[in-house]
mmCIF file of C-alpha atoms in Angstrom:
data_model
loop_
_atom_site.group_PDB
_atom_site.id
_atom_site.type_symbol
_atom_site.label_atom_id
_atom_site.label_comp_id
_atom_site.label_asym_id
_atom_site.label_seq_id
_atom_site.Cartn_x
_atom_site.Cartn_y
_atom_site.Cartn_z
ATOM 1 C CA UNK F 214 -19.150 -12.636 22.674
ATOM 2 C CA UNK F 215 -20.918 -10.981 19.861
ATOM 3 C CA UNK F 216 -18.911 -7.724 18.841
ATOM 4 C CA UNK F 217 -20.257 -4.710 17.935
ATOM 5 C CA UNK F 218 -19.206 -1.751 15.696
ATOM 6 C CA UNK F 219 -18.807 1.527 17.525
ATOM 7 C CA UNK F 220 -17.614 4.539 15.250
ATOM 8 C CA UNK F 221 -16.626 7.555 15.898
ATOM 9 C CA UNK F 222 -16.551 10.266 13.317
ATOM 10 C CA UNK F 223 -14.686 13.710 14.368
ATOM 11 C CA UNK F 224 -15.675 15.926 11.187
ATOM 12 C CA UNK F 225 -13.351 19.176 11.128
ATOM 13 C CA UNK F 226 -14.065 20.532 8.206
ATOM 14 C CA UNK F 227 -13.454 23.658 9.101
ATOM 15 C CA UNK F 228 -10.506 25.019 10.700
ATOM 16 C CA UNK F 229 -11.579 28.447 11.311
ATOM 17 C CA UNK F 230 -14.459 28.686 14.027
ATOM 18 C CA UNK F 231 -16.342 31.988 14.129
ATOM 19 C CA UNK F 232 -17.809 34.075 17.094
ATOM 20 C CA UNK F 233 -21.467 35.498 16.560
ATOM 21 C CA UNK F 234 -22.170 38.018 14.268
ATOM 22 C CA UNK F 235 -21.029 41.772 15.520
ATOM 23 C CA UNK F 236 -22.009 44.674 13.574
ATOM 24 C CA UNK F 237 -19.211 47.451 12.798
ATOM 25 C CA UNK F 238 -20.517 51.138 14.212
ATOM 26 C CA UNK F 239 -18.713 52.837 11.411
ATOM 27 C CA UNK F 240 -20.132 51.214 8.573
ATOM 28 C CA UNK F 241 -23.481 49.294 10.165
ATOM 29 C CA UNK F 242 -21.669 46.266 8.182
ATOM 30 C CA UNK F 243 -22.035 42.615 10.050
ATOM 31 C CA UNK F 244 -18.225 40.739 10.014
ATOM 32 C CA UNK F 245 -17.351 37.438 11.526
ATOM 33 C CA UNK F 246 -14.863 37.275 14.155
ATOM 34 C CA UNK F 247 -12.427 34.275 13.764
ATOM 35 C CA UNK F 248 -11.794 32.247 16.708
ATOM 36 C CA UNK F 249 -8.262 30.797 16.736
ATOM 37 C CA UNK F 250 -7.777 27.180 15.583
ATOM 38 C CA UNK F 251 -5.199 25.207 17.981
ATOM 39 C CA UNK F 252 -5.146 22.397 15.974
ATOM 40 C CA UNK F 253 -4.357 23.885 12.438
ATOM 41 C CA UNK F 254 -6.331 21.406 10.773
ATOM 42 C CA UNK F 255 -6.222 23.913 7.700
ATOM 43 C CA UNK F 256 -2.670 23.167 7.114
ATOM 44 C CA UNK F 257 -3.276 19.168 6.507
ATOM 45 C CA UNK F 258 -1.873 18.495 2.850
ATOM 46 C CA UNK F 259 -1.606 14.867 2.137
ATOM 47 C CA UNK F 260 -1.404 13.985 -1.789
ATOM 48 C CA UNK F 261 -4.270 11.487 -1.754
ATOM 49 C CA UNK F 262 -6.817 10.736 1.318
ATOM 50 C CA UNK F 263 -4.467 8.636 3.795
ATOM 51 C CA UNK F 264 -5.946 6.079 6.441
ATOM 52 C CA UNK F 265 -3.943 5.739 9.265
ATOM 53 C CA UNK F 266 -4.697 2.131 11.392
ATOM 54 C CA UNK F 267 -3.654 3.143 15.146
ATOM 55 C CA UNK F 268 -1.170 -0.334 16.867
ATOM 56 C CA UNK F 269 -2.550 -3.764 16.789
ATOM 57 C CA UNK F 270 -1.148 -5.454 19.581
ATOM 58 C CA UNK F 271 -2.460 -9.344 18.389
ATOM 59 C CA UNK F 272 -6.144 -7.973 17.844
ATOM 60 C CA UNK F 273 -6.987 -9.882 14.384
ATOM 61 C CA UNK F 274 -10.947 -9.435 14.996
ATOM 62 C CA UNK F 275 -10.321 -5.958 14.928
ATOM 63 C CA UNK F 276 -7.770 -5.614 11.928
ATOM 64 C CA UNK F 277 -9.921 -7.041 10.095
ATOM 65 C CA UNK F 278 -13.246 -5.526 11.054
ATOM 66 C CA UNK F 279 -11.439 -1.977 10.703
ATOM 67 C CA UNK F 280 -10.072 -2.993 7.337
ATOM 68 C CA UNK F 281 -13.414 -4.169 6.043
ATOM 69 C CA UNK F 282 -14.508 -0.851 6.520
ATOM 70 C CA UNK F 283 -11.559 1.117 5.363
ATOM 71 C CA UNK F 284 -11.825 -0.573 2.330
ATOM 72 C CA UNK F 285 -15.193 0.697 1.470
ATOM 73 C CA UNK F 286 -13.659 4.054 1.867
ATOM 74 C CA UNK F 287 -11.360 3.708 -0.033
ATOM 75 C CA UNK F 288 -13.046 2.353 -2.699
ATOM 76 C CA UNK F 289 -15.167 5.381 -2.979
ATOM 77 C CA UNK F 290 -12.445 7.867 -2.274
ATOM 78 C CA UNK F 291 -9.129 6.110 -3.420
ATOM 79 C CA UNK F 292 -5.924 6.720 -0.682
ATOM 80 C CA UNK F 293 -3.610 4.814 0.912
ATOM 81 C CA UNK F 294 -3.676 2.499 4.201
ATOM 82 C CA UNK F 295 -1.044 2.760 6.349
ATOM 83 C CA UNK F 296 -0.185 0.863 9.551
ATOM 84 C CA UNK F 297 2.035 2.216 12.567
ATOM 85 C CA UNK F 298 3.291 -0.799 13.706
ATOM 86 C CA UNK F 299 3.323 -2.486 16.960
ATOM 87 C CA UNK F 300 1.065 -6.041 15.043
ATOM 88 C CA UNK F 301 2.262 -8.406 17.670
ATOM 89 C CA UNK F 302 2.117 -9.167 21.528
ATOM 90 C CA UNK F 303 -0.091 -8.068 24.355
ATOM 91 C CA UNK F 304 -3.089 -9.401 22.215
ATOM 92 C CA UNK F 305 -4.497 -12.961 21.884
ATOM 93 C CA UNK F 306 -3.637 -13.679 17.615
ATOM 94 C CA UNK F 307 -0.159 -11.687 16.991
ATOM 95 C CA UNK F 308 0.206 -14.719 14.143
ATOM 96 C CA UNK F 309 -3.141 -14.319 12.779
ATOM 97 C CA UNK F 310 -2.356 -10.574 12.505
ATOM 98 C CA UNK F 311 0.991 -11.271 10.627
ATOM 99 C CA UNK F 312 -0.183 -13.990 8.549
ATOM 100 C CA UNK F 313 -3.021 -11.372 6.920
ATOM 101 C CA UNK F 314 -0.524 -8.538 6.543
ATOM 102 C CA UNK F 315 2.603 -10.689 5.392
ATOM 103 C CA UNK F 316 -0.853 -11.990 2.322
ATOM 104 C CA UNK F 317 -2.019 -8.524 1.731
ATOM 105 C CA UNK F 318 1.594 -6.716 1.181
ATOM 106 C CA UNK F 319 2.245 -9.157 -1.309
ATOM 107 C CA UNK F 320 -1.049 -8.619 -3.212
ATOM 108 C CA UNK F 321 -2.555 -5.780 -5.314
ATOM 109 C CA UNK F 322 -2.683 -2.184 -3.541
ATOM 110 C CA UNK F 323 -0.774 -3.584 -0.158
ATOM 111 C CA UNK F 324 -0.830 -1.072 2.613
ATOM 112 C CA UNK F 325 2.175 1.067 3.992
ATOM 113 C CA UNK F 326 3.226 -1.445 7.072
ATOM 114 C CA UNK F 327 5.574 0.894 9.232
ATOM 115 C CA UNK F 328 8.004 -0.984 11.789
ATOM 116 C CA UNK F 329 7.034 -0.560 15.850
ATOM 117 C CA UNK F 330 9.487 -1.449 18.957
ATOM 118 C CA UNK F 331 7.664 -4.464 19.641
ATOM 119 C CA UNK F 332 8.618 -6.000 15.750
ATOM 120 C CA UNK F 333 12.095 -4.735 16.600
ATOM 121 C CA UNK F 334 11.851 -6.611 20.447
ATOM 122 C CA UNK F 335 10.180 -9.712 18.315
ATOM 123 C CA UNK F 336 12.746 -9.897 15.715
ATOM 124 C CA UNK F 337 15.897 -9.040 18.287
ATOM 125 C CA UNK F 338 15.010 -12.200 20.506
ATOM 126 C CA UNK F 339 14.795 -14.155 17.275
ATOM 127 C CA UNK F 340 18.663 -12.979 16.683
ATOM 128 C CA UNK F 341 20.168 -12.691 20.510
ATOM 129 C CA UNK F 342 17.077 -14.533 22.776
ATOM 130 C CA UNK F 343 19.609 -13.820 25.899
ATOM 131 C CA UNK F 344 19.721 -10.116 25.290
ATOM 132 C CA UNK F 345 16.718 -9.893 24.218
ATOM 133 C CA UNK F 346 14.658 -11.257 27.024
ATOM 134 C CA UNK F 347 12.743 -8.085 28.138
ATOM 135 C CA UNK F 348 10.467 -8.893 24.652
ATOM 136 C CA UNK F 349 9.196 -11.497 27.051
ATOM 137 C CA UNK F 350 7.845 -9.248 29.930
ATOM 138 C CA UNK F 351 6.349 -6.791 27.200
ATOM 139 C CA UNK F 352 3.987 -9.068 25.639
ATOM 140 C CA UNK F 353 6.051 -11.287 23.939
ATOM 141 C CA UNK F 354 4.705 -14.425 25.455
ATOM 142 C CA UNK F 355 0.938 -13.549 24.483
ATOM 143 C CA UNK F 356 2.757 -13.842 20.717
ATOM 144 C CA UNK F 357 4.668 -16.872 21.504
ATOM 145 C CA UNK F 358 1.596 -18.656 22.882
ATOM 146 C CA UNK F 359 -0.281 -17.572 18.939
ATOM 147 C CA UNK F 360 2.304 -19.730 17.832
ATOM 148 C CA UNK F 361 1.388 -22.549 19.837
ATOM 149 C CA UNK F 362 4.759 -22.594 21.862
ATOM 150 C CA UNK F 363 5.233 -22.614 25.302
ATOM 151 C CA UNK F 364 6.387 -19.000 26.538
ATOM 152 C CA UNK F 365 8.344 -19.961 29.559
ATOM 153 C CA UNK F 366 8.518 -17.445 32.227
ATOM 154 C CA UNK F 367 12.344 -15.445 31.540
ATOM 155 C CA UNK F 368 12.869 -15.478 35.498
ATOM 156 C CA UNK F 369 13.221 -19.075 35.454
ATOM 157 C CA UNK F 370 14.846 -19.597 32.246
ATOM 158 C CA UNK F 371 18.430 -20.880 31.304
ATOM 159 C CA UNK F 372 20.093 -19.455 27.854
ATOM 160 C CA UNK F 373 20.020 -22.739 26.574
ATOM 161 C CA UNK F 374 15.687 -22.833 27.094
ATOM 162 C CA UNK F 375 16.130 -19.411 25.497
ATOM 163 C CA UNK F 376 18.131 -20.781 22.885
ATOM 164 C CA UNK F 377 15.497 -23.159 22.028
ATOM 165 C CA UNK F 378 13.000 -21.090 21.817
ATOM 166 C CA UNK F 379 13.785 -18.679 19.635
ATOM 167 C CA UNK F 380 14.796 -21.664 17.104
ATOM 168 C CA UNK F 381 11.195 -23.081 17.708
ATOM 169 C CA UNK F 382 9.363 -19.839 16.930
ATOM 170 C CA UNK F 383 11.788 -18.745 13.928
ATOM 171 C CA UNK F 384 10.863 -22.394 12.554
ATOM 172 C CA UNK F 385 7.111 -21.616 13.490
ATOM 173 C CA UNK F 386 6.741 -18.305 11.384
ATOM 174 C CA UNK F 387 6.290 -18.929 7.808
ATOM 175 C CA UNK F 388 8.789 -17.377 5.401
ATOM 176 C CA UNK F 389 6.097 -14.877 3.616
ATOM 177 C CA UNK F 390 6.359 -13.333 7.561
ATOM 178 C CA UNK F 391 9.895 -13.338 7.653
ATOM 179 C CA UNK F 392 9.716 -11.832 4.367
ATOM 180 C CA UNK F 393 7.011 -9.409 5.926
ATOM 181 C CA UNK F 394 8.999 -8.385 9.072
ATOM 182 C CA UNK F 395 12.219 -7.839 7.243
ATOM 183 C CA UNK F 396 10.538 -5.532 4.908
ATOM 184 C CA UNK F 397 8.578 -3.120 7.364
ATOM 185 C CA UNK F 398 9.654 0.747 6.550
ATOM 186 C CA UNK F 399 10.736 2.966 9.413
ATOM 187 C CA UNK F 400 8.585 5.933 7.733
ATOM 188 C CA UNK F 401 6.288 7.651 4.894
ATOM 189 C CA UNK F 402 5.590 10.725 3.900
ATOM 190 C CA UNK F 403 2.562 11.825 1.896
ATOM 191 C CA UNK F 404 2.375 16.169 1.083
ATOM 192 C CA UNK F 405 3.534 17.759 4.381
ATOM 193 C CA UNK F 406 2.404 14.742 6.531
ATOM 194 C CA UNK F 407 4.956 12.479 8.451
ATOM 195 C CA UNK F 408 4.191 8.479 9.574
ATOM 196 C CA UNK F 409 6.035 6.858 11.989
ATOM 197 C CA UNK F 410 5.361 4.257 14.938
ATOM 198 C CA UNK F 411 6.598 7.121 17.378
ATOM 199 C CA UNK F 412 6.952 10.282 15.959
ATOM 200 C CA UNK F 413 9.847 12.288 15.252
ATOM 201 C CA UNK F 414 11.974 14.484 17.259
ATOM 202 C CA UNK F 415 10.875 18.428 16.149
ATOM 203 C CA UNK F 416 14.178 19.369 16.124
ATOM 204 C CA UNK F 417 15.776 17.215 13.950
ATOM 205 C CA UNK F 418 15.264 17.152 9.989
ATOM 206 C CA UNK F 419 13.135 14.048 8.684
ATOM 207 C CA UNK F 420 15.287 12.703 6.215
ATOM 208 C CA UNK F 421 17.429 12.909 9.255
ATOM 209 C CA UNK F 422 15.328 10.976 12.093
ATOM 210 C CA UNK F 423 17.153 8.368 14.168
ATOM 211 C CA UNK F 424 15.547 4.380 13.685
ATOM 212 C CA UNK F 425 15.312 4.814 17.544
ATOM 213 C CA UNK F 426 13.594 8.054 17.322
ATOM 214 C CA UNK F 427 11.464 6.798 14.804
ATOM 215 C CA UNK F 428 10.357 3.366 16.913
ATOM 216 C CA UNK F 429 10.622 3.739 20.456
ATOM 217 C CA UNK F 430 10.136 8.097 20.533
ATOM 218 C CA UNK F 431 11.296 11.337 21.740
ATOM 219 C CA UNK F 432 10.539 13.421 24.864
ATOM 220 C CA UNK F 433 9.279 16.530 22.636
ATOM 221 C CA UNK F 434 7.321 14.375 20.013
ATOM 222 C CA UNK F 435 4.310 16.337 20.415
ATOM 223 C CA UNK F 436 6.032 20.002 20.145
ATOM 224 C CA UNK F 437 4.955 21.571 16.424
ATOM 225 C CA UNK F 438 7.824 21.224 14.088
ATOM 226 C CA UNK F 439 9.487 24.881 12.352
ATOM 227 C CA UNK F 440 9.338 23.130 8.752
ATOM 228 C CA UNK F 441 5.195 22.825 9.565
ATOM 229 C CA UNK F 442 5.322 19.489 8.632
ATOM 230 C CA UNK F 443 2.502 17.113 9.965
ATOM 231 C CA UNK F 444 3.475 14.050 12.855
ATOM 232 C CA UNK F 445 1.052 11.027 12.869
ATOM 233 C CA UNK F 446 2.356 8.734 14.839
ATOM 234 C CA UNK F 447 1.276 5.243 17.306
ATOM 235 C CA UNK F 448 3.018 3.837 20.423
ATOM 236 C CA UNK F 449 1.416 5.816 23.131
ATOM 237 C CA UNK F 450 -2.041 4.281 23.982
ATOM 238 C CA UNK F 451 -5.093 6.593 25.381
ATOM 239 C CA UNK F 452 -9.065 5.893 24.972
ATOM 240 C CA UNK F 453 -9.503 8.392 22.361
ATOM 241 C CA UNK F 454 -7.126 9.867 19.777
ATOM 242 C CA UNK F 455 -4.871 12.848 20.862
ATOM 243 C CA UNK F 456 -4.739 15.776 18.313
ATOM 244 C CA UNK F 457 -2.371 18.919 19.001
ATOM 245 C CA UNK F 458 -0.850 21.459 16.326
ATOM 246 C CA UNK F 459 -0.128 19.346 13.652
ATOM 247 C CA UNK F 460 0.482 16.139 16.063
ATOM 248 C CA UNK F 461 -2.132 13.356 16.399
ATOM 249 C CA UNK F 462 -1.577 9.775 18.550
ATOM 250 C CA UNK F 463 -4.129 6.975 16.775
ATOM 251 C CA UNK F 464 -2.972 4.519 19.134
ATOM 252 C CA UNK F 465 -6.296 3.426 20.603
ATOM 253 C CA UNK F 466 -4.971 0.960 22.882
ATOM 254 C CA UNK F 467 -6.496 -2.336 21.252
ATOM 255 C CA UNK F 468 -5.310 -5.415 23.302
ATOM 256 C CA UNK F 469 -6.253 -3.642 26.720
ATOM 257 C CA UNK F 470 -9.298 -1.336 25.699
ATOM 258 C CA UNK F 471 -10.862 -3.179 22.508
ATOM 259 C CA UNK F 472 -10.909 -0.456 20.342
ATOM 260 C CA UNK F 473 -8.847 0.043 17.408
ATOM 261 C CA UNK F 474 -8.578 3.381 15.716
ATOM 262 C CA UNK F 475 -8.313 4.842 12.032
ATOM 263 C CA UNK F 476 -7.371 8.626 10.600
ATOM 264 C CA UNK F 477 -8.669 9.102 7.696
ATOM 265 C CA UNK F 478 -6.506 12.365 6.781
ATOM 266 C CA UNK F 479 -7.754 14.527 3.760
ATOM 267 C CA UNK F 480 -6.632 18.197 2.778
ATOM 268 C CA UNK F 481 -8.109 20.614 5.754
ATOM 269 C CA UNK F 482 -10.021 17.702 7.240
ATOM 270 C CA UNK F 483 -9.788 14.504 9.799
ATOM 271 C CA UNK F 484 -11.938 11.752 10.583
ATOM 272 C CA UNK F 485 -11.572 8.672 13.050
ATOM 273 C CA UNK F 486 -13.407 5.449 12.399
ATOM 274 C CA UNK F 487 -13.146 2.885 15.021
ATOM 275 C CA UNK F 488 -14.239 -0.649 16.214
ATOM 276 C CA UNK F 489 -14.622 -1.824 19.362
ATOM 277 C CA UNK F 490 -15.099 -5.518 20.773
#
């Protein structure tokens, strides 16, 4: 199937919307009446023009289509790329995807690669394959299958077919990927905006936030935090991105909807560019 770019660009430029024109009796002077901006989009502070890749779940067409053209953007406008995690499973090439990250952090200018619950799933059935068998009903077998071995189906496995597997797929990943997943950050911070595969609990400091909190979520994730610091976060798929007060979701939902999803964050000002299949 031939695959097709479809963007979409949200410009918010500016923050403050303003009613029509009303005219003050006293004076005969015309005044614009603000309209309140749920979003405070004003408030975004990054220190350089940030572009946020939504989760990959195995989609390497789309990495790379959406990194071709965040590239050119960044060529113009300089930044940073960062990824939210979540690279393998669910999708058809969760090797492809970690073979081109695991080349480009090691090269000039490598992205920000942040660590989702399906790396930590991944690399916990590569440690403890008997505890960690639930990877397998949460797309781990789609990334076992990218690594031409045979997934098995956990119902009908023994711990020693467990056993063997996770031997067979440690010996399939090359050691830049070991490297790679070893080396993924929990979080990063640019000016008063927060990265992390799954938010951050609002009530808790950031230097503070829990590797569980920071990878697998918290119940008020999307509640504005007091220090008005900004949450961009992945994990929770929808068909578009969700924005609240200073809270946005890039997860696009790639493996299941085709679409993979970038913020570009500047000061006062978001974008999305996306690509579909």
């Amino acid at each position: 199937m031939q695959c097709g770019i479809w963007a979409m660009e949200i410009r918010m430029t500016c923050t403050i919307h303003y009613l029509p024109d009303r005219v003050l009796p006293e004076t005969g002077v015309r005044e614009r009446s603000p309209v309140f901006d749920p979003y405070q989009i004003d408030t975004l502070a990054p220190e350089e023009p940030l572009y946020v890749i939504g989760d990959v779940h195995g989609c390497l067409d789309l990495l790379e289509r959406v990194l071709e053209r965040v590239w050119k953007l960044r060529e113009r406008s300089g930044g940073r790329i960062i990824l939210v995690g979540d690279y393998v499973d669910r999708g058809p090439a969760s090797a492809g995807v970690l073979s081109l990250l695991a080349d480009l952090a090691a090269g000039n200018a490598p992205p920000t690669c942040l660590k989702g619950n399906h790396e930590i799933m991944m690399m916990e059935f590569l440690r403890e394959p008997t505890r960690a068998i639930d990877w397998l009903m949460h797309g781990g077998r789609a990334t076992l299958r990218s690594y031409g071995l045979d997934p098995l189906h956990p119902f009908y496995a023994t711990k020693a077919d467990l056993d063997r597997l996770a031997e067979k797929l440690a010996d399939a990943i090359p050691p830049r990927v070991h490297s790679f997943l070893r080396d993924l950050k929990l979080s990063t911070r640019s000016g008063n905006i927060f990265v992390s595969h799954a938010g951050a609990d609002p009530m808790v400091p950031l230097h503070r936030q829990s590797p569980d909190t920071l990878t697998w979520g918290h119940r008020s994730r999307a509640t504005p935090r007091p220090d008005g610091s900004w949450v961009i976060q992945g994990h929770l798929a929808g068909r578009r991105p969700a924005l609240s007060a200073r809270h946005l979701i890039v997860d696009t939902g790639a493996s299941d909807t085709g679409c993979l999803t970038t913020a570009v964050l500047q000061p006062g000002k978001i974008e999305f560019v996306s690509v579909r299949a």
